[in-house]
Short mmCIF file of C-alpha atoms (C1' of nucleotides) in Angstrom, two decimals:
data_model
loop_
_atom_site.label_atom_id
_atom_site.label_comp_id
_atom_site.label_asym_id
_atom_site.label_seq_id
_atom_site.Cartn_x
_atom_site.Cartn_y
_atom_site.Cartn_z
CA UNK U 1 0.00 0.00 0.00
CA UNK U 2 1.46 3.32 -1.01
CA UNK U 3 0.97 6.77 0.49
CA UNK U 4 -1.81 7.75 -1.91
CA UNK U 5 -3.85 4.63 -1.21
CA UNK U 6 -3.23 5.14 2.48
CA UNK U 7 -4.82 8.57 2.33
CA UNK U 8 -8.02 7.27 0.77
CA UNK U 9 -8.82 5.07 3.74
CA UNK U 10 -11.50 6.09 6.18
CA UNK U 11 -10.55 7.00 9.73
CA UNK U 12 -11.84 3.70 11.08
CA UNK U 13 -9.90 1.78 8.47
CA UNK U 14 -6.68 3.52 9.36
CA UNK U 15 -7.28 2.85 13.03
CA UNK U 16 -7.95 -0.85 12.53
CA UNK U 17 -5.01 -1.25 10.22
CA UNK U 18 -2.82 0.47 12.78
CA UNK U 19 -4.05 -1.83 15.53
CA UNK U 20 -3.39 -4.87 13.40
CA UNK U 21 0.09 -3.74 12.43
CA UNK U 22 0.99 -3.06 16.04
CA UNK U 23 -0.20 -6.49 17.13
CA UNK U 24 1.48 -8.09 14.13
CA UNK U 25 4.81 -6.53 15.06
CA UNK U 26 4.56 -8.07 18.53
CA UNK U 27 3.73 -11.50 17.21
CA UNK U 28 6.05 -11.57 14.17
CA UNK U 29 9.04 -10.33 16.15
CA UNK U 30 8.56 -12.99 18.77
CA UNK U 31 7.70 -15.94 16.52
CA UNK U 32 8.91 -15.09 13.03
CA UNK U 33 6.75 -15.08 9.92
CA UNK U 34 6.03 -18.76 9.84
CA UNK U 35 5.33 -19.56 13.50
CA UNK U 36 3.21 -16.48 13.92
CA UNK U 37 -0.46 -17.32 13.40
CA UNK U 38 -3.39 -15.15 12.51
CA UNK U 39 -5.04 -16.37 15.70
CA UNK U 40 -2.20 -14.95 17.78
CA UNK U 41 -2.38 -11.63 15.97
CA UNK U 42 -6.17 -11.63 16.30
CA UNK U 43 -5.97 -12.19 20.05
CA UNK U 44 -3.29 -9.53 20.40
CA UNK U 45 -5.43 -6.86 18.75
CA UNK U 46 -8.86 -8.03 19.91
CA UNK U 47 -10.23 -8.69 16.44
CA UNK U 48 -11.33 -11.91 14.80
CA UNK U 49 -9.37 -13.73 12.16
CA UNK U 50 -11.77 -13.00 9.29
CA UNK U 51 -11.91 -9.40 10.35
CA UNK U 52 -8.15 -9.11 10.02
CA UNK U 53 -8.41 -10.66 6.59
CA UNK U 54 -10.97 -8.04 5.67
CA UNK U 55 -8.29 -5.37 6.12
CA UNK U 56 -5.35 -7.34 4.75
CA UNK U 57 -5.56 -9.90 2.00
CA UNK U 58 -3.19 -12.38 3.57
CA UNK U 59 -0.81 -13.05 6.42
CA UNK U 60 2.15 -12.49 4.15
CA UNK U 61 0.84 -9.08 3.22
CA UNK U 62 0.59 -8.03 6.86
CA UNK U 63 4.18 -9.10 7.36
CA UNK U 64 5.34 -7.25 4.27
CA UNK U 65 3.59 -4.03 5.30
CA UNK U 66 4.95 -4.16 8.84
CA UNK U 67 8.48 -4.67 7.58
CA UNK U 68 8.16 -2.06 4.87
CA UNK U 69 6.58 0.45 7.22
CA UNK U 70 9.60 0.26 9.52
CA UNK U 71 12.29 0.41 6.87
CA UNK U 72 12.68 4.18 6.54
CA UNK U 73 12.73 4.65 10.28
CA UNK U 74 15.33 1.93 10.50
CA UNK U 75 17.80 3.46 8.08
CA UNK U 76 17.17 7.06 9.20
CA UNK U 77 20.10 7.39 11.65
CA UNK U 78 22.50 6.60 8.84
CA UNK U 79 21.34 9.66 6.91
CA UNK U 80 22.08 11.84 9.92
CA UNK U 81 25.82 11.29 9.59
CA UNK U 82 27.07 14.61 8.27
CA UNK U 83 30.24 15.27 6.36
CA UNK U 84 30.34 18.70 7.96
CA UNK U 85 30.40 17.50 11.54
CA UNK U 86 33.34 16.37 13.63
CA UNK U 87 34.17 12.85 12.45
CA UNK U 88 34.38 11.14 15.81
CA UNK U 89 31.32 12.95 17.16
CA UNK U 90 29.32 11.98 14.09
CA UNK U 91 30.23 8.32 14.42
CA UNK U 92 29.74 8.26 18.19
CA UNK U 93 26.37 9.89 17.63
CA UNK U 94 25.46 7.23 15.12
CA UNK U 95 26.43 4.43 17.51
CA UNK U 96 24.42 6.04 20.31
CA UNK U 97 21.39 6.45 18.07
CA UNK U 98 21.57 2.80 17.07
CA UNK U 99 22.00 1.70 20.69
CA UNK U 100 19.03 3.80 21.73
CA UNK U 101 16.91 2.12 19.08
CA UNK U 102 18.01 -1.27 20.38
CA UNK U 103 16.80 -0.28 23.82
CA UNK U 104 13.56 1.33 22.73
CA UNK U 105 12.61 -0.83 19.77
CA UNK U 106 13.88 -4.34 20.43
CA UNK U 107 10.92 -5.89 18.64
CA UNK U 108 11.66 -4.03 15.45
CA UNK U 109 15.29 -5.05 15.72
CA UNK U 110 14.36 -8.70 16.13
CA UNK U 111 11.98 -8.52 13.21
CA UNK U 112 14.77 -7.33 10.91
CA UNK U 113 17.27 -9.76 12.40
CA UNK U 114 14.94 -12.66 11.78
CA UNK U 115 14.28 -11.56 8.23
CA UNK U 116 17.96 -11.26 7.36
CA UNK U 117 18.90 -14.42 9.23
CA UNK U 118 16.55 -16.37 6.98
CA UNK U 119 17.89 -14.93 3.76
CA UNK U 120 15.96 -11.64 3.63
CA UNK U 121 13.45 -12.91 1.04
CA UNK U 122 11.55 -9.61 1.17
CA UNK U 123 14.46 -7.24 1.65
CA UNK U 124 17.38 -8.53 -0.35
CA UNK U 125 16.59 -6.14 -3.14
CA UNK U 126 16.48 -3.14 -0.84
CA UNK U 127 19.70 -4.20 0.89
CA UNK U 128 21.53 -4.48 -2.40
CA UNK U 129 20.29 -1.18 -3.81
CA UNK U 130 19.04 1.46 -1.40
CA UNK U 131 20.94 0.50 1.75
CA UNK U 132 24.06 -0.24 -0.21
CA UNK U 133 23.98 3.11 -1.97
CA UNK U 134 23.49 5.01 1.27
CA UNK U 135 26.28 3.08 2.89
CA UNK U 136 28.61 3.68 -0.06
CA UNK U 137 28.06 7.40 0.39
CA UNK U 138 28.77 7.30 4.10
CA UNK U 139 31.86 5.18 3.62
CA UNK U 140 33.06 7.76 1.10
CA UNK U 141 32.66 10.37 3.83
CA UNK U 142 34.72 8.25 6.20
CA UNK U 143 37.41 7.75 3.56
CA UNK U 144 37.43 11.49 3.05
CA UNK U 145 37.89 12.10 6.78
CA UNK U 146 40.70 9.56 6.88
CA UNK U 147 42.46 11.14 3.91
CA UNK U 148 42.24 14.53 5.59
CA UNK U 149 43.82 13.10 8.73
CA UNK U 150 40.74 13.65 10.86
CA UNK U 151 40.18 10.00 11.66
CA UNK U 152 42.34 6.94 12.19
CA UNK U 153 42.63 4.75 9.13
CA UNK U 154 39.73 2.34 9.23
CA UNK U 155 37.70 0.18 6.85
CA UNK U 156 34.41 2.05 6.65
CA UNK U 157 32.26 -0.90 5.63
CA UNK U 158 33.47 -3.10 8.45
CA UNK U 159 33.15 -0.19 10.84
CA UNK U 160 29.44 -0.02 10.04
CA UNK U 161 29.07 -3.79 10.23
CA UNK U 162 30.63 -3.79 13.68
CA UNK U 163 28.49 -0.91 14.92
CA UNK U 164 25.37 -2.68 13.68
CA UNK U 165 26.46 -5.99 15.19
CA UNK U 166 27.41 -4.60 18.58
CA UNK U 167 24.43 -2.32 19.09
CA UNK U 168 21.79 -4.71 17.76
CA UNK U 169 23.26 -7.54 19.82
CA UNK U 170 21.73 -6.02 22.97
CA UNK U 171 18.27 -6.19 21.41
CA UNK U 172 18.42 -9.34 19.30
CA UNK U 173 20.21 -11.53 21.80
CA UNK U 174 18.84 -9.92 24.94
CA UNK U 175 17.96 -13.32 26.36
CA UNK U 176 21.62 -14.30 26.32
CA UNK U 177 22.85 -10.96 27.60
CA UNK U 178 20.38 -11.02 30.46
CA UNK U 179 21.18 -14.64 31.31
CA UNK U 180 24.78 -13.59 31.88
CA UNK U 181 24.42 -10.10 33.34
CA UNK U 182 21.42 -9.71 35.60
CA UNK U 183 21.24 -5.95 35.53
CA UNK U 184 18.17 -3.93 34.81
CA UNK U 185 17.77 -2.44 31.36
CA UNK U 186 18.92 1.04 32.30
CA UNK U 187 22.13 -0.16 33.89
CA UNK U 188 22.78 -2.56 31.06
CA UNK U 189 22.45 0.01 28.30
CA UNK U 190 24.39 2.55 30.33
CA UNK U 191 27.28 0.08 30.60
CA UNK U 192 26.98 -0.78 26.92
CA UNK U 193 27.14 2.87 25.92
CA UNK U 194 30.22 3.48 28.05
CA UNK U 195 31.91 0.39 26.67
CA UNK U 196 31.10 1.20 23.05
CA UNK U 197 32.04 4.85 23.42
CA UNK U 198 35.41 3.87 24.78
CA UNK U 199 35.84 1.29 22.03
CA UNK U 200 35.05 3.72 19.22
CA UNK U 201 37.21 6.43 20.70
CA UNK U 202 40.19 4.11 20.83
CA UNK U 203 39.40 2.75 17.40
CA UNK U 204 38.92 6.05 15.65
CA UNK U 205 41.19 8.52 17.41
CA UNK U 206 44.38 9.44 15.70
CA UNK U 207 47.47 8.35 17.60
CA UNK U 208 48.40 12.06 17.71
CA UNK U 209 52.15 12.27 17.77
CA UNK U 210 53.03 9.37 20.01
CA UNK U 211 53.92 5.78 19.21
CA UNK U 212 51.09 3.36 19.76
CA UNK U 213 53.14 0.21 20.30
CA UNK U 214 50.65 -1.73 18.24
CA UNK U 215 51.76 -5.24 17.53
CA UNK U 216 51.00 -6.70 14.14
CA UNK U 217 50.27 -10.43 14.04
CA UNK B 1 20.43 -39.18 24.42
CA UNK B 2 23.52 -39.43 26.60
CA UNK B 3 26.92 -40.90 25.83
CA UNK B 4 26.14 -44.32 27.33
CA UNK B 5 22.97 -44.77 25.30
CA UNK B 6 24.81 -43.56 22.23
CA UNK B 7 27.33 -46.37 22.62
CA UNK B 8 24.66 -49.05 22.69
CA UNK B 9 23.40 -48.23 19.21
CA UNK B 10 24.30 -50.48 16.34
CA UNK B 11 26.55 -49.21 13.59
CA UNK B 12 23.65 -48.77 11.20
CA UNK B 13 21.68 -46.84 13.78
CA UNK B 14 24.55 -44.46 14.43
CA UNK B 15 24.99 -43.93 10.71
CA UNK B 16 21.34 -43.17 10.12
CA UNK B 17 21.12 -40.88 13.10
CA UNK B 18 24.21 -39.08 11.88
CA UNK B 19 22.70 -38.65 8.43
CA UNK B 20 19.48 -37.33 9.90
CA UNK B 21 21.26 -34.89 12.20
CA UNK B 22 23.35 -33.55 9.36
CA UNK B 23 20.30 -33.01 7.17
CA UNK B 24 18.40 -31.55 10.11
CA UNK B 25 21.14 -29.00 10.71
CA UNK B 26 20.85 -27.84 7.11
CA UNK B 27 17.09 -27.51 7.27
CA UNK B 28 16.74 -26.10 10.78
CA UNK B 29 19.44 -23.49 10.26
CA UNK B 30 17.80 -22.29 7.09
CA UNK B 31 14.16 -22.38 8.19
CA UNK B 32 14.12 -22.44 11.99
CA UNK B 33 12.39 -25.04 14.11
CA UNK B 34 8.86 -24.26 13.08
CA UNK B 35 9.19 -23.73 9.34
CA UNK B 36 11.40 -26.75 8.95
CA UNK B 37 9.34 -29.80 8.03
CA UNK B 38 10.08 -33.47 8.34
CA UNK B 39 9.55 -33.71 4.60
CA UNK B 40 12.41 -31.28 3.97
CA UNK B 41 14.68 -33.18 6.33
CA UNK B 42 13.61 -36.48 4.75
CA UNK B 43 14.42 -35.21 1.27
CA UNK B 44 17.75 -33.83 2.45
CA UNK B 45 18.90 -37.16 3.88
CA UNK B 46 17.18 -39.49 1.41
CA UNK B 47 15.00 -41.24 3.97
CA UNK B 48 11.25 -41.32 4.36
CA UNK B 49 9.37 -39.43 7.01
CA UNK B 50 8.29 -42.47 9.04
CA UNK B 51 11.81 -43.81 8.86
CA UNK B 52 13.12 -40.64 10.46
CA UNK B 53 10.51 -41.01 13.17
CA UNK B 54 11.72 -44.53 13.78
CA UNK B 55 15.09 -43.10 14.83
CA UNK B 56 13.79 -40.02 16.61
CA UNK B 57 10.55 -39.81 18.50
CA UNK B 58 9.61 -36.36 17.24
CA UNK B 59 10.70 -33.35 15.25
CA UNK B 60 11.36 -31.45 18.45
CA UNK B 61 13.65 -34.18 19.66
CA UNK B 62 15.74 -34.00 16.48
CA UNK B 63 16.07 -30.26 16.94
CA UNK B 64 17.03 -30.67 20.58
CA UNK B 65 19.70 -33.25 19.81
CA UNK B 66 21.21 -31.22 16.99
CA UNK B 67 21.43 -28.15 19.19
CA UNK B 68 22.75 -30.07 22.17
CA UNK B 69 25.27 -31.97 20.07
CA UNK B 70 26.81 -28.69 18.92
CA UNK B 71 26.88 -26.95 22.27
CA UNK B 72 30.24 -28.19 23.55
CA UNK B 73 31.93 -27.49 20.26
CA UNK B 74 30.39 -24.02 20.31
CA UNK B 75 31.72 -23.00 23.69
CA UNK B 76 35.08 -24.74 23.29
CA UNK B 77 37.11 -21.71 22.10
CA UNK B 78 36.21 -19.90 25.31
CA UNK B 79 37.93 -22.59 27.37
CA UNK B 80 41.09 -22.12 25.37
CA UNK B 81 41.68 -18.66 26.81
CA UNK B 82 44.56 -19.19 29.20
CA UNK B 83 45.48 -17.08 32.18
CA UNK B 84 49.11 -17.99 31.55
CA UNK B 85 49.26 -16.65 28.01
CA UNK B 86 49.89 -13.10 26.84
CA UNK B 87 46.62 -11.22 27.39
CA UNK B 88 46.29 -9.61 24.00
CA UNK B 89 47.41 -12.71 22.16
CA UNK B 90 44.90 -14.82 24.05
CA UNK B 91 42.03 -12.47 23.22
CA UNK B 92 43.10 -12.02 19.61
CA UNK B 93 43.32 -15.80 19.35
CA UNK B 94 39.81 -16.11 20.70
CA UNK B 95 38.44 -13.58 18.24
CA UNK B 96 40.19 -15.36 15.36
CA UNK B 97 38.85 -18.73 16.48
CA UNK B 98 35.31 -17.34 16.60
CA UNK B 99 35.70 -15.71 13.20
CA UNK B 100 37.00 -18.94 11.72
CA UNK B 101 33.95 -20.76 13.04
CA UNK B 102 31.71 -18.13 11.46
CA UNK B 103 33.39 -18.82 8.15
CA UNK B 104 33.45 -22.58 8.39
CA UNK B 105 30.22 -23.27 10.28
CA UNK B 106 27.71 -20.58 9.31
CA UNK B 107 24.82 -23.00 9.62
CA UNK B 108 25.61 -23.81 13.20
CA UNK B 109 25.95 -20.11 13.93
CA UNK B 110 22.56 -19.38 12.41
CA UNK B 111 20.98 -22.23 14.33
CA UNK B 112 22.13 -20.77 17.64
CA UNK B 113 21.26 -17.23 16.56
CA UNK B 114 17.74 -18.28 15.68
CA UNK B 115 17.31 -20.12 18.95
CA UNK B 116 18.45 -17.16 21.06
CA UNK B 117 16.56 -14.65 18.94
CA UNK B 118 13.34 -16.45 19.77
CA UNK B 119 13.94 -16.59 23.48
CA UNK B 120 16.21 -19.64 23.68
CA UNK B 121 13.44 -21.95 24.92
CA UNK B 122 15.81 -24.92 24.93
CA UNK B 123 18.99 -23.19 25.99
CA UNK B 124 18.08 -20.54 28.50
CA UNK B 125 19.02 -22.84 31.33
CA UNK B 126 22.43 -23.59 29.89
CA UNK B 127 23.07 -19.93 29.15
CA UNK B 128 22.28 -18.92 32.72
CA UNK B 129 24.37 -21.68 34.32
CA UNK B 130 27.13 -23.31 32.31
CA UNK B 131 27.92 -20.49 29.86
CA UNK B 132 27.56 -17.87 32.52
CA UNK B 133 29.92 -19.70 34.86
CA UNK B 134 32.56 -20.14 32.17
CA UNK B 135 32.26 -16.51 31.20
CA UNK B 136 32.52 -15.37 34.84
CA UNK B 137 35.80 -17.24 35.08
CA UNK B 138 37.18 -15.72 31.90
CA UNK B 139 36.09 -12.23 32.91
CA UNK B 140 37.92 -12.77 36.20
CA UNK B 141 41.03 -13.55 34.17
CA UNK B 142 40.59 -10.34 32.22
CA UNK B 143 40.08 -8.34 35.42
CA UNK B 144 43.24 -9.92 36.76
CA UNK B 145 45.19 -8.92 33.65
CA UNK B 146 43.83 -5.39 33.92
CA UNK B 147 44.77 -5.13 37.60
CA UNK B 148 48.28 -6.29 36.76
CA UNK B 149 48.56 -3.61 34.11
CA UNK B 150 48.83 -6.08 31.25
CA UNK B 151 45.67 -4.93 29.49
CA UNK B 152 43.81 -1.68 29.04
CA UNK B 153 40.91 -1.24 31.44
CA UNK B 154 37.90 -2.84 29.81
CA UNK B 155 34.56 -4.32 30.80
CA UNK B 156 35.13 -8.03 30.30
CA UNK B 157 31.50 -9.01 29.81
CA UNK B 158 30.87 -6.40 27.16
CA UNK B 159 34.17 -7.31 25.53
CA UNK B 160 32.90 -10.84 25.04
CA UNK B 161 29.50 -9.63 23.87
CA UNK B 162 31.15 -7.46 21.26
CA UNK B 163 33.46 -10.23 20.06
CA UNK B 164 30.49 -12.56 19.72
CA UNK B 165 28.42 -9.94 17.97
CA UNK B 166 31.08 -8.86 15.51
CA UNK B 167 32.37 -12.30 14.56
CA UNK B 168 28.96 -14.00 14.33
CA UNK B 169 27.59 -11.10 12.31
CA UNK B 170 29.52 -12.35 9.27
CA UNK B 171 27.77 -15.72 9.48
CA UNK B 172 24.31 -14.81 10.74
CA UNK B 173 23.76 -11.76 8.56
CA UNK B 174 25.84 -12.91 5.61
CA UNK B 175 23.02 -12.01 3.23
CA UNK B 176 23.28 -8.37 4.28
CA UNK B 177 27.07 -8.31 4.29
CA UNK B 178 27.21 -9.84 0.82
CA UNK B 179 24.53 -7.48 -0.50
CA UNK B 180 26.78 -4.57 0.43
CA UNK B 181 30.25 -5.95 -0.23
CA UNK B 182 30.43 -8.24 -3.20
CA UNK B 183 33.68 -9.92 -2.35
CA UNK B 184 34.29 -13.63 -2.28
CA UNK B 185 34.30 -15.37 1.09
CA UNK B 186 38.08 -15.51 1.42
CA UNK B 187 38.55 -11.80 0.76
CA UNK B 188 35.67 -10.93 3.04
CA UNK B 189 36.91 -12.88 6.02
CA UNK B 190 40.46 -11.71 5.41
CA UNK B 191 39.26 -8.10 5.57
CA UNK B 192 37.17 -8.85 8.63
CA UNK B 193 40.12 -10.40 10.43
CA UNK B 194 42.33 -7.43 9.68
CA UNK B 195 39.67 -5.00 10.80
CA UNK B 196 38.89 -6.88 14.01
CA UNK B 197 42.55 -7.41 14.82
CA UNK B 198 43.20 -3.71 14.50
CA UNK B 199 40.11 -2.93 16.57
CA UNK B 200 41.06 -5.26 19.42
CA UNK B 201 44.66 -4.07 19.43
CA UNK B 202 43.57 -0.47 19.79
CA UNK B 203 40.94 -1.41 22.35
CA UNK B 204 43.13 -3.57 24.54
CA UNK B 205 46.63 -2.15 24.24
CA UNK B 206 47.90 -0.07 27.11
CA UNK B 207 48.54 3.54 26.16
CA UNK B 208 52.16 2.88 27.19
CA UNK B 209 53.54 6.11 28.51
CA UNK B 210 52.03 8.61 26.15
CA UNK B 211 48.82 10.58 26.39
CA UNK B 212 45.99 9.12 24.38
CA UNK B 213 43.93 12.24 23.90
CA UNK B 214 40.76 10.28 24.50
CA UNK B 215 37.75 12.47 24.87
CA UNK B 216 35.15 11.51 27.45
CA UNK B 217 31.56 12.29 26.64
"C1'" DG P 1 13.87 -51.80 9.75
"C1'" DT P 2 11.39 -49.59 6.20
"C1'" DC P 3 7.56 -48.44 3.63
"C1'" DT P 4 2.48 -46.91 2.26
"C1'" DA P 5 -1.51 -45.15 3.87
"C1'" DT P 6 -3.85 -42.39 6.82
"C1'" DA P 7 -5.44 -40.43 11.21
"C1'" DG P 8 -5.65 -36.16 13.57
"C1'" DT P 9 -4.45 -31.40 14.16
"C1'" DC P 10 -3.47 -26.80 13.00
"C1'" DT P 11 -4.12 -22.85 10.29
"C1'" DG P 12 -4.84 -19.69 6.35
"C1'" DA P 13 -8.53 -18.25 3.87
"C1'" DT P 14 -13.56 -18.04 2.36
"C1'" DA P 15 -18.81 -18.26 2.47
"C1'" DG P 16 -22.62 -16.32 3.97
"C1'" DA P 17 -25.72 -14.61 7.80
"C1'" DC P 18 -26.49 -10.34 10.19
"C1'" DG Y 1 -18.12 -4.12 8.49
"C1'" DT Y 2 -18.06 -8.02 11.49
"C1'" DC Y 3 -19.13 -12.44 12.92
"C1'" DT Y 4 -19.81 -17.87 12.96
"C1'" DA Y 5 -19.00 -21.78 10.53
"C1'" DT Y 6 -16.31 -24.24 7.63
"C1'" DC Y 7 -13.30 -25.67 3.86
"C1'" DA Y 8 -8.77 -26.98 1.96
"C1'" DG Y 9 -4.14 -27.77 2.51
"C1'" DA Y 10 -0.04 -28.74 5.15
"C1'" DC Y 11 2.09 -31.21 8.56
"C1'" DT Y 12 3.27 -34.34 12.53
"C1'" DA Y 13 2.83 -38.69 13.96
"C1'" DT Y 14 1.03 -43.49 13.94
"C1'" DA Y 15 -0.87 -48.04 12.21
"C1'" DG Y 16 0.10 -51.86 10.00
"C1'" DA Y 17 1.83 -54.48 5.85
"C1'" DC Y 18 6.12 -56.42 4.29
#
DNA sequence: GTCTATAGTCTGATAGAC
DNA sequence: GTCTATCAGACTATAGAC
């Protein structure tokens, strides 16, 4: 459903669709596309199964719309990285934005993780075109910063991979994290932010004028 | 099935069970527990559905045994970290071992990722006891190294989380990585190893006797 | 031990009353 | 628009022949 079609819906239709999408996010993120059932979604939003299928033509379509509806929001922090800003501040800001999303939107994170883990049948195209293009641009910015001596020499692509991996880990694998560290969420994410800030600072700061005594393997 | 029961099986039984487990790993890692079907496993190992259920009492049991059978192997690299070794070498070795596993056993990695992503119904107990205990010990080693001034001050738990996240990312989210970087596997993992080696060196090396000009937020 | 046939269950989707 | 009832297909698991 595109923006124009969306506009032509009545108020009640938009409300119901919103309810369904919200419930669907809960259920899909917990169970995945296949193990999620229309019954579970129906219970979660207080509608009946046929009623859901009055608003959406199939289960797959609900899944597709939920995923698609979150995509822009998901990639948004990447666009915020500005060539004009201070390199390390920009990248620290990006990490913090991603970590905040992991804390506040763990379900969305799990939904994407599950999709990619199973081969991204619905998103592969977007990954290889839109996301890739955006990332290419941002890596070019990083390369530029490196060439100007404003940032330690670093592989931009792998830098983004590692920021994604480390920040999303706290949402996607929260069960494991919490099984090992029994802290409350606030403490946990506070620690994570301190750790990751320190890590990026050490990773990205120029060695200034001193020797770093870095051993090469 | 424990080790004693395993021994009492005939040769043909062990062979068939092995075949089934191998096929099950393929199917479960690709589809997850629920979307995997006995038919897919049957096709993958060239047996019939009832024949599989002659060797295993249920689909769930196959899944459980596959997961359980891989557990020891999965945690093994952690045990290799030795208090007696050189701190940075030990931790670099651990990262490299994990990265190698991501390259060579992506299916196993995805199987675990999927299990934890969906709440680790079969593993939560092990995570909170056995894995946690092992990790506590290794974090104590890291704290010891830090207190002796052999390692930069670092939160041991988050260090392990980040090593897991970054190394497993290349297996679990390979679709995304490959959509962005179209390199062959060897190049990709070579790059990843260089990047992660550099990252850990900067993260863990002592600043020696020079100022590091690290900004605190 | 292995197979064919099938029972029994779950679930996505539809028909049709209101 | 919404509901009850129900169909059709997929899937796990079992029965029983060989």
